[in-house]
Amino acid sequence: MILYNIALSGNCHKVRLMLSFLGIEFEIHDLDLGTSEQSSDAYLKLNPFGQAPVLDDNGTVIRDSQAILVYLATKFGDKKWWPESSDELAEIISWLSTAANEIQNGPARLRVHYKFGRPIDFKQATDISNKVLRIIDTHLSQRIWLVGNKPTIADIAIYPYLALAHEGHLDISSYEHIQTWKTRFESLPNYLAMPGFSE
Amino acid sequence: MILYNIALSGNCHKVRLMLSFLGIEFEIHDLDLGTSEQSSDAYLKLNPFGQAPVLDDNGTVIRDSQAILVYLATKFGDKKWWPESSDELAEIISWLSTAANEIQNGPARLRVHYKFGRPIDFKQATDISNKVLRIIDTHLSQRIWLVGNKPTIADIAIYPYLALAHEGHLDISSYEHIQTWKTRFESLPNYLAMPGFSE
């Protein structure tokens, strides 16, 4: 199994977390951003969107971090990280959409601006961030994990860009329920921090 | 079963299509946008994001169009519209992410601008649209449906905002594989057009 990876990408962190939680051995292929490997013909064949992560499991090629989480959870997860019921499955999918939409367009975009200098619509990204953070904090005020009573791929999909929020100059210290959930998540067995993070 | 609905929303169209394909009877609750019902306390309890659609199935409340598709497909779909394998499931999820991210930030955002006058980052929405249309067209050049060899919720999630692309002043007539797929989709039994569309 090969993970096409960018070390500093929160989307790739989701997959590294999942692989670590499941104890799956894998080979890592770090994309060479200096030569724009992500835009090379060879890579665009794996993922026409030119984004990381991509997982190649013996020829089965999956693009998109949320899709890779679902693939690993259903193929290797033995019901851990995956819901019991149709109701919980739907709830998980709604958080995967939030990860693909609001988290990507809010906290992740602010980070891409401040850390990598990309121009963004600052007001839009800030508004989206404040809204989604408030909603997640309220949601977590009444529960331990995002869906049901055990950690699922919803938590893995939402975690990285909240943990990286400060790199987008977002102060999330006042969201106390997010803070508690974040600490809880980081205490899970085989949790793996982003490179360069000691917290 | 109650669908909280906005008639002109492509995201709500996904759910109406799915309910029609499955032959499920439901009650429709059209949100009163004149009084901003979507921002009322009562509605924010159903969906703190203040968006439509929401499905209330006897007290099980699901927000997010992608999540509702998964809920209906797994609970009532009897394997139709849902994949057979973990590989295909992952592929479907990758298209649900594309629906929540690129389709929403591209064709759907351009439509919201031209049809409803909302200010947007025009260049960004146009670039995203052109990229995702090209990728989907290439993808469909080698297959009949987005995933596997039968229609799935991936097709339902991607269809509405491509069918509405012209309302965002996007000309998709040159994407021949998208055109063929669109016609094929519209020929499915119990297909339901957007209100006001005769095509």
Short mmCIF file of C-alpha atoms in Angstrom, two decimals:
data_model
loop_
_atom_site.label_atom_id
_atom_site.label_comp_id
_atom_site.label_asym_id
_atom_site.label_seq_id
_atom_site.Cartn_x
_atom_site.Cartn_y
_atom_site.Cartn_z
CA MET A 1 0.00 0.00 0.00
CA ILE A 2 1.43 3.38 -1.05
CA LEU A 3 0.33 6.73 0.34
CA TYR A 4 1.08 9.70 -1.92
CA ASN A 5 1.69 12.26 0.73
CA ILE A 6 2.47 15.89 1.52
CA ALA A 7 3.92 16.06 5.01
CA LEU A 8 2.37 19.43 5.93
CA SER A 9 -1.10 18.69 4.47
CA GLY A 10 -3.90 18.27 6.97
CA ASN A 11 -5.79 16.13 4.46
CA CYS A 12 -2.83 13.74 4.31
CA HIS A 13 -2.65 13.81 8.11
CA LYS A 14 -6.18 12.34 8.20
CA VAL A 15 -4.96 9.30 6.28
CA ARG A 16 -1.75 8.89 8.27
CA LEU A 17 -3.82 8.99 11.45
CA MET A 18 -6.20 6.33 10.14
CA LEU A 19 -3.37 4.05 9.01
CA SER A 20 -1.73 4.44 12.41
CA PHE A 21 -4.97 3.78 14.32
CA LEU A 22 -5.53 0.61 12.28
CA GLY A 23 -1.88 -0.47 12.54
CA ILE A 24 -1.55 -0.85 8.78
CA GLU A 25 1.94 -0.98 7.26
CA PHE A 26 2.37 1.26 4.24
CA GLU A 27 4.96 2.83 2.02
CA ILE A 28 5.08 6.62 1.86
CA HIS A 29 5.71 8.56 -1.34
CA ASP A 30 6.31 12.22 -0.51
CA LEU A 31 5.33 14.40 -3.45
CA ASP A 32 8.14 16.61 -4.70
CA LEU A 33 6.48 20.02 -4.66
CA GLY A 34 9.69 21.64 -5.94
CA THR A 35 9.20 19.98 -9.32
CA SER A 36 5.37 20.21 -9.09
CA GLU A 37 5.09 16.44 -9.07
CA GLN A 38 1.40 16.88 -8.14
CA SER A 39 0.83 18.34 -11.64
CA SER A 40 2.88 15.75 -13.54
CA ASP A 41 1.18 13.51 -16.09
CA ALA A 42 2.00 10.44 -14.02
CA TYR A 43 0.35 11.87 -10.91
CA LEU A 44 -2.67 13.29 -12.75
CA LYS A 45 -3.34 9.73 -13.90
CA LEU A 46 -3.67 8.76 -10.23
CA ASN A 47 -5.68 11.86 -9.35
CA PRO A 48 -6.83 14.26 -12.08
CA PHE A 49 -7.48 16.89 -9.39
CA GLY A 50 -3.71 17.01 -8.76
CA GLN A 51 -4.16 16.87 -5.02
CA ALA A 52 -2.85 14.74 -2.18
CA PRO A 53 -3.52 12.32 -0.58
CA VAL A 54 -3.91 9.40 -2.92
CA LEU A 55 -3.87 5.81 -1.70
CA ASP A 56 -2.74 3.02 -4.00
CA ASP A 57 -3.69 -0.33 -2.47
CA ASN A 58 -2.25 -2.85 -4.87
CA GLY A 59 -3.69 -1.08 -7.89
CA THR A 60 -6.90 0.14 -6.28
CA VAL A 61 -6.35 3.89 -6.43
CA ILE A 62 -8.41 6.16 -4.16
CA ARG A 63 -8.31 9.95 -4.29
CA ASP A 64 -9.77 12.29 -1.66
CA SER A 65 -9.03 12.05 2.05
CA GLN A 66 -12.64 11.36 3.05
CA ALA A 67 -12.91 8.54 0.52
CA ILE A 68 -9.66 7.00 1.75
CA LEU A 69 -10.96 7.06 5.33
CA VAL A 70 -14.12 5.23 4.23
CA TYR A 71 -12.07 2.72 2.21
CA LEU A 72 -9.76 1.90 5.10
CA ALA A 73 -12.56 1.79 7.66
CA THR A 74 -14.72 -0.58 5.63
CA LYS A 75 -11.94 -2.77 4.27
CA PHE A 76 -9.61 -3.06 7.26
CA GLY A 77 -11.39 -1.45 10.19
CA ASP A 78 -13.43 -4.37 11.47
CA LYS A 79 -16.34 -2.08 12.48
CA LYS A 80 -14.09 0.18 14.52
CA TRP A 81 -14.30 3.80 13.30
CA TRP A 82 -17.41 2.94 11.32
CA PRO A 83 -21.05 3.32 12.40
CA GLU A 84 -23.45 0.60 13.47
CA SER A 85 -26.60 2.03 11.90
CA SER A 86 -27.89 3.84 8.84
CA ASP A 87 -28.71 6.86 11.05
CA GLU A 88 -25.14 7.12 12.31
CA LEU A 89 -23.74 6.48 8.85
CA ALA A 90 -25.71 9.45 7.53
CA GLU A 91 -24.48 11.59 10.42
CA ILE A 92 -20.90 10.62 9.62
CA ILE A 93 -21.39 11.50 5.94
CA SER A 94 -22.75 14.92 6.92
CA TRP A 95 -19.49 15.58 8.82
CA LEU A 96 -17.45 14.33 5.86
CA SER A 97 -19.28 16.94 3.75
CA THR A 98 -18.46 19.56 6.39
CA ALA A 99 -14.81 18.49 6.19
CA ALA A 100 -14.85 18.76 2.38
CA ASN A 101 -16.72 22.07 2.34
CA GLU A 102 -16.68 24.37 5.40
CA ILE A 103 -13.45 23.10 6.99
CA GLN A 104 -11.67 23.26 3.64
CA ASN A 105 -13.06 26.72 2.80
CA GLY A 106 -12.56 28.08 6.32
CA PRO A 107 -9.70 26.99 8.60
CA ALA A 108 -7.76 25.13 5.87
CA ARG A 109 -7.91 28.11 3.49
CA LEU A 110 -6.79 30.60 6.16
CA ARG A 111 -3.84 28.33 6.91
CA VAL A 112 -2.89 28.11 3.22
CA HIS A 113 -2.88 31.90 3.20
CA TYR A 114 -0.80 32.54 6.30
CA LYS A 115 1.55 29.56 6.02
CA PHE A 116 2.01 29.34 2.25
CA GLY A 117 1.14 32.87 1.10
CA ARG A 118 -1.69 31.98 -1.23
CA PRO A 119 -4.20 34.81 -1.94
CA ILE A 120 -7.69 34.08 -0.59
CA ASP A 121 -11.02 35.78 0.05
CA PHE A 122 -10.11 36.58 3.63
CA LYS A 123 -13.52 37.71 4.87
CA GLN A 124 -15.29 34.71 3.40
CA ALA A 125 -12.80 32.24 4.90
CA THR A 126 -13.02 33.97 8.28
CA ASP A 127 -16.83 34.01 8.29
CA ILE A 128 -17.02 30.33 7.34
CA SER A 129 -14.45 29.46 10.02
CA ASN A 130 -16.25 31.29 12.81
CA LYS A 131 -19.57 29.71 11.86
CA VAL A 132 -18.29 26.14 11.63
CA LEU A 133 -16.23 26.43 14.83
CA ARG A 134 -19.25 27.69 16.75
CA ILE A 135 -21.43 24.88 15.37
CA ILE A 136 -18.88 22.16 16.18
CA ASP A 137 -18.30 23.55 19.68
CA THR A 138 -22.04 23.57 20.41
CA HIS A 139 -22.38 20.08 18.96
CA LEU A 140 -19.57 18.78 21.19
CA SER A 141 -21.07 20.40 24.29
CA GLN A 142 -23.44 17.47 24.55
CA ARG A 143 -21.30 14.56 23.42
CA ILE A 144 -17.84 13.01 23.61
CA TRP A 145 -17.31 12.26 19.90
CA LEU A 146 -18.86 13.84 16.81
CA VAL A 147 -21.12 10.84 16.08
CA GLY A 148 -22.33 8.19 18.50
CA ASN A 149 -20.32 7.18 21.56
CA LYS A 150 -17.04 6.10 20.00
CA PRO A 151 -14.49 7.79 17.76
CA THR A 152 -15.29 7.45 14.07
CA ILE A 153 -13.85 8.64 10.78
CA ALA A 154 -15.93 11.83 11.30
CA ASP A 155 -13.56 12.80 14.13
CA ILE A 156 -10.52 11.93 11.99
CA ALA A 157 -11.86 14.01 9.08
CA ILE A 158 -12.53 17.09 11.22
CA TYR A 159 -9.55 16.97 13.58
CA PRO A 160 -6.47 17.99 11.54
CA TYR A 161 -7.49 21.47 10.40
CA LEU A 162 -8.87 22.34 13.85
CA ALA A 163 -5.56 21.27 15.38
CA LEU A 164 -3.79 23.44 12.77
CA ALA A 165 -6.16 26.41 13.16
CA HIS A 166 -3.53 28.61 14.86
CA GLU A 167 -1.39 28.38 11.71
CA GLY A 168 -4.28 30.20 9.98
CA HIS A 169 -4.23 32.77 12.82
CA LEU A 170 -7.50 31.40 14.19
CA ASP A 171 -7.62 31.39 17.97
CA ILE A 172 -9.77 28.44 19.02
CA SER A 173 -8.79 28.49 22.70
CA SER A 174 -12.18 29.91 23.71
CA TYR A 175 -14.05 26.94 22.21
CA GLU A 176 -13.87 24.83 25.33
CA HIS A 177 -15.70 21.78 24.01
CA ILE A 178 -13.48 21.63 20.94
CA GLN A 179 -10.46 21.86 23.23
CA THR A 180 -11.64 18.95 25.38
CA TRP A 181 -12.45 16.84 22.31
CA LYS A 182 -9.06 17.70 20.77
CA THR A 183 -7.24 16.56 23.92
CA ARG A 184 -9.36 13.40 23.98
CA PHE A 185 -8.56 12.68 20.35
CA GLU A 186 -4.83 13.18 20.93
CA SER A 187 -4.97 10.65 23.76
CA LEU A 188 -6.19 7.84 21.51
CA PRO A 189 -3.82 4.86 21.22
CA ASN A 190 -1.47 5.23 18.23
CA TYR A 191 -2.32 8.90 17.76
CA LEU A 192 0.21 10.53 15.47
CA ALA A 193 1.01 14.25 15.60
CA MET A 194 1.76 16.40 12.54
CA PRO A 195 5.49 16.58 11.83
CA GLY A 196 7.05 19.41 13.82
CA PHE A 197 4.33 19.42 16.48
CA SER A 198 5.27 18.42 20.00
CA GLU A 199 1.90 19.15 21.59
CA MET B 1 -41.04 11.67 6.35
CA ILE B 2 -40.68 15.45 5.93
CA LEU B 3 -38.32 17.13 3.48
CA TYR B 4 -37.40 20.72 4.36
CA ASN B 5 -37.03 22.07 0.90
CA ILE B 6 -36.16 25.06 -1.27
CA ALA B 7 -37.69 24.53 -4.70
CA LEU B 8 -34.86 26.20 -6.64
CA SER B 9 -32.01 24.58 -4.70
CA GLY B 10 -29.93 22.03 -6.59
CA ASN B 11 -29.01 20.38 -3.29
CA CYS B 12 -32.69 19.86 -2.52
CA HIS B 13 -33.19 18.56 -6.06
CA LYS B 14 -30.75 15.72 -5.27
CA VAL B 15 -33.01 14.56 -2.46
CA ARG B 16 -36.24 14.94 -4.44
CA LEU B 17 -34.66 12.87 -7.23
CA MET B 18 -33.64 10.13 -4.79
CA LEU B 19 -37.07 10.02 -3.15
CA SER B 20 -38.67 9.79 -6.59
CA PHE B 21 -36.27 7.05 -7.80
CA LEU B 22 -37.03 5.02 -4.65
CA GLY B 23 -40.77 5.71 -4.84
CA ILE B 24 -40.89 6.98 -1.25
CA GLU B 25 -43.88 9.02 -0.14
CA PHE B 26 -42.97 12.17 1.74
CA GLU B 27 -44.34 15.46 2.97
CA ILE B 28 -42.71 18.61 1.69
CA HIS B 29 -42.08 21.67 3.82
CA ASP B 30 -41.02 24.60 1.63
CA LEU B 31 -38.90 27.02 3.61
CA ASP B 32 -40.26 30.55 3.66
CA LEU B 33 -37.23 32.53 2.49
CA GLY B 34 -39.22 35.78 2.75
CA THR B 35 -39.22 35.49 6.54
CA SER B 36 -35.74 33.85 6.60
CA GLU B 37 -37.19 30.66 8.04
CA GLN B 38 -33.83 28.98 7.37
CA SER B 39 -32.32 31.23 10.08
CA SER B 40 -35.12 30.80 12.61
CA ASP B 41 -34.40 29.19 15.98
CA ALA B 42 -36.72 26.30 15.15
CA TYR B 43 -34.92 25.53 11.90
CA LEU B 44 -31.42 25.99 13.35
CA LYS B 45 -32.33 23.25 15.82
CA LEU B 46 -32.83 20.94 12.84
CA ASN B 47 -29.72 22.19 11.05
CA PRO B 48 -27.36 24.62 12.78
CA PHE B 49 -25.84 25.44 9.36
CA GLY B 50 -29.19 27.03 8.38
CA GLN B 51 -29.22 25.27 5.02
CA ALA B 52 -31.64 23.10 3.08
CA PRO B 53 -32.29 20.24 2.58
CA VAL B 54 -33.04 18.58 5.90
CA LEU B 55 -34.83 15.25 6.12
CA ASP B 56 -36.87 14.37 9.17
CA ASP B 57 -37.71 10.67 9.11
CA ASN B 58 -39.89 10.18 12.16
CA GLY B 59 -37.54 12.11 14.40
CA THR B 60 -34.29 11.01 12.75
CA VAL B 61 -33.06 14.35 11.43
CA ILE B 62 -30.41 14.38 8.69
CA ARG B 63 -28.76 17.54 7.37
CA ASP B 64 -26.65 17.78 4.19
CA SER B 65 -27.77 16.51 0.79
CA GLN B 66 -24.98 13.95 0.48
CA ALA B 67 -25.78 12.50 3.90
CA ILE B 68 -29.48 12.27 3.03
CA LEU B 69 -28.64 10.36 -0.18
CA VAL B 70 -26.58 7.87 1.84
CA TYR B 71 -29.33 7.55 4.44
CA LEU B 72 -32.02 6.85 1.87
CA ALA B 73 -29.83 4.51 -0.17
CA THR B 74 -28.81 2.40 2.81
CA LYS B 75 -32.15 2.40 4.61
CA PHE B 76 -34.60 2.08 1.74
CA GLY B 77 -32.56 1.49 -1.39
CA ASP B 78 -32.19 -2.29 -1.28
CA LYS B 79 -28.67 -2.16 -2.82
CA LYS B 80 -29.84 -0.06 -5.76
CA TRP B 81 -27.91 3.21 -5.97
CA TRP B 82 -25.34 1.86 -3.53
CA PRO B 83 -22.07 0.09 -4.30
CA GLU B 84 -21.30 -3.60 -4.05
CA SER B 85 -17.71 -3.29 -2.83
CA SER B 86 -15.44 -1.27 -0.57
CA ASP B 87 -13.55 -0.03 -3.65
CA GLU B 88 -16.70 1.33 -5.26
CA LEU B 89 -17.92 2.76 -1.95
CA ALA B 90 -14.69 4.75 -1.67
CA GLU B 91 -15.08 5.95 -5.24
CA ILE B 92 -18.62 7.11 -4.49
CA ILE B 93 -17.44 8.98 -1.39
CA SER B 94 -14.78 10.75 -3.47
CA TRP B 95 -17.54 12.05 -5.76
CA LEU B 96 -19.64 13.10 -2.76
CA SER B 97 -16.62 15.16 -1.63
CA THR B 98 -16.40 16.64 -5.12
CA ALA B 99 -20.11 17.53 -4.89
CA ALA B 100 -19.60 19.16 -1.48
CA ASN B 101 -16.43 20.99 -2.51
CA GLU B 102 -15.70 21.70 -6.19
CA ILE B 103 -19.28 21.56 -7.49
CA GLN B 104 -20.47 23.76 -4.65
CA ASN B 105 -17.59 26.23 -5.04
CA GLY B 106 -17.74 26.22 -8.83
CA PRO B 107 -20.99 25.81 -10.80
CA ALA B 108 -23.29 26.23 -7.78
CA ARG B 109 -21.57 29.45 -6.70
CA LEU B 110 -21.69 30.96 -10.21
CA ARG B 111 -25.41 30.20 -10.32
CA VAL B 112 -25.99 31.82 -6.93
CA HIS B 113 -24.28 34.90 -8.34
CA TYR B 114 -26.13 35.19 -11.65
CA LYS B 115 -29.53 33.97 -10.47
CA PHE B 116 -29.68 35.42 -6.97
CA GLY B 117 -27.19 38.30 -7.16
CA ARG B 118 -24.87 37.18 -4.41
CA PRO B 119 -21.30 38.58 -4.58
CA ILE B 120 -18.67 35.91 -5.21
CA ASP B 121 -15.01 35.50 -6.11
CA PHE B 122 -15.78 35.22 -9.80
CA LYS B 123 -12.35 34.13 -11.03
CA GLN B 124 -12.03 31.44 -8.38
CA ALA B 125 -15.52 30.02 -9.08
CA THR B 126 -14.83 30.03 -12.84
CA ASP B 127 -11.45 28.32 -12.49
CA ILE B 128 -12.87 25.64 -10.20
CA SER B 129 -15.80 25.10 -12.59
CA ASN B 130 -13.61 24.69 -15.68
CA LYS B 131 -11.32 22.27 -13.89
CA VAL B 132 -14.05 20.06 -12.45
CA LEU B 133 -16.04 20.01 -15.72
CA ARG B 134 -12.96 18.92 -17.66
CA ILE B 135 -12.19 16.19 -15.12
CA ILE B 136 -15.76 14.86 -15.10
CA ASP B 137 -15.97 14.92 -18.90
CA THR B 138 -12.71 12.96 -19.22
CA HIS B 139 -13.87 10.53 -16.54
CA LEU B 140 -17.16 9.93 -18.38
CA SER B 141 -15.37 9.39 -21.69
CA GLN B 142 -14.63 5.84 -20.60
CA ARG B 143 -17.73 4.89 -18.65
CA ILE B 144 -21.51 5.13 -18.58
CA TRP B 145 -21.99 6.17 -14.95
CA LEU B 146 -19.63 7.92 -12.54
CA VAL B 147 -18.95 4.75 -10.51
CA GLY B 148 -19.29 1.13 -11.61
CA ASN B 149 -21.79 0.08 -14.25
CA LYS B 150 -25.05 1.30 -12.74
CA PRO B 151 -26.33 4.68 -11.57
CA THR B 152 -25.45 5.44 -7.95
CA ILE B 153 -25.86 8.28 -5.50
CA ALA B 154 -22.63 9.71 -6.99
CA ASP B 155 -24.55 10.51 -10.18
CA ILE B 156 -27.42 11.99 -8.18
CA ALA B 157 -25.02 14.17 -6.15
CA ILE B 158 -23.22 15.53 -9.21
CA TYR B 159 -26.14 15.88 -11.64
CA PRO B 160 -28.22 18.90 -10.44
CA TYR B 161 -25.62 21.66 -10.60
CA LEU B 162 -24.32 20.45 -13.96
CA ALA B 163 -27.88 20.51 -15.30
CA LEU B 164 -28.22 24.05 -13.89
CA ALA B 165 -24.81 25.21 -15.14
CA HIS B 166 -26.29 27.55 -17.78
CA GLU B 167 -27.99 29.53 -15.00
CA GLY B 168 -24.46 30.34 -13.84
CA HIS B 169 -23.58 31.35 -17.42
CA LEU B 170 -21.45 28.23 -17.85
CA ASP B 171 -21.70 26.74 -21.30
CA ILE B 172 -21.23 23.00 -20.96
CA SER B 173 -22.41 22.09 -24.45
CA SER B 174 -18.86 21.30 -25.60
CA TYR B 175 -18.43 18.63 -22.93
CA GLU B 176 -19.84 15.83 -25.01
CA HIS B 177 -19.48 13.04 -22.47
CA ILE B 178 -21.21 15.09 -19.80
CA GLN B 179 -24.01 15.78 -22.30
CA THR B 180 -24.49 12.08 -23.06
CA TRP B 181 -24.44 11.18 -19.37
CA LYS B 182 -26.92 13.99 -18.60
CA THR B 183 -29.33 12.70 -21.23
CA ARG B 184 -28.90 9.16 -19.91
CA PHE B 185 -29.59 10.33 -16.36
CA GLU B 186 -32.72 12.20 -17.45
CA SER B 187 -34.02 9.02 -19.08
CA LEU B 188 -34.01 7.06 -15.82
CA PRO B 189 -37.44 5.85 -14.67
CA ASN B 190 -39.07 8.33 -12.28
CA TYR B 191 -36.61 11.08 -13.16
CA LEU B 192 -37.88 14.42 -11.90
CA ALA B 193 -36.91 17.75 -13.47
CA MET B 194 -36.30 20.97 -11.54
CA PRO B 195 -39.46 23.10 -11.32
CA GLY B 196 -39.73 25.32 -14.38
CA PHE B 197 -37.59 23.08 -16.56
CA SER B 198 -39.17 21.35 -19.47
CA GLU B 199 -36.02 19.80 -20.88
#
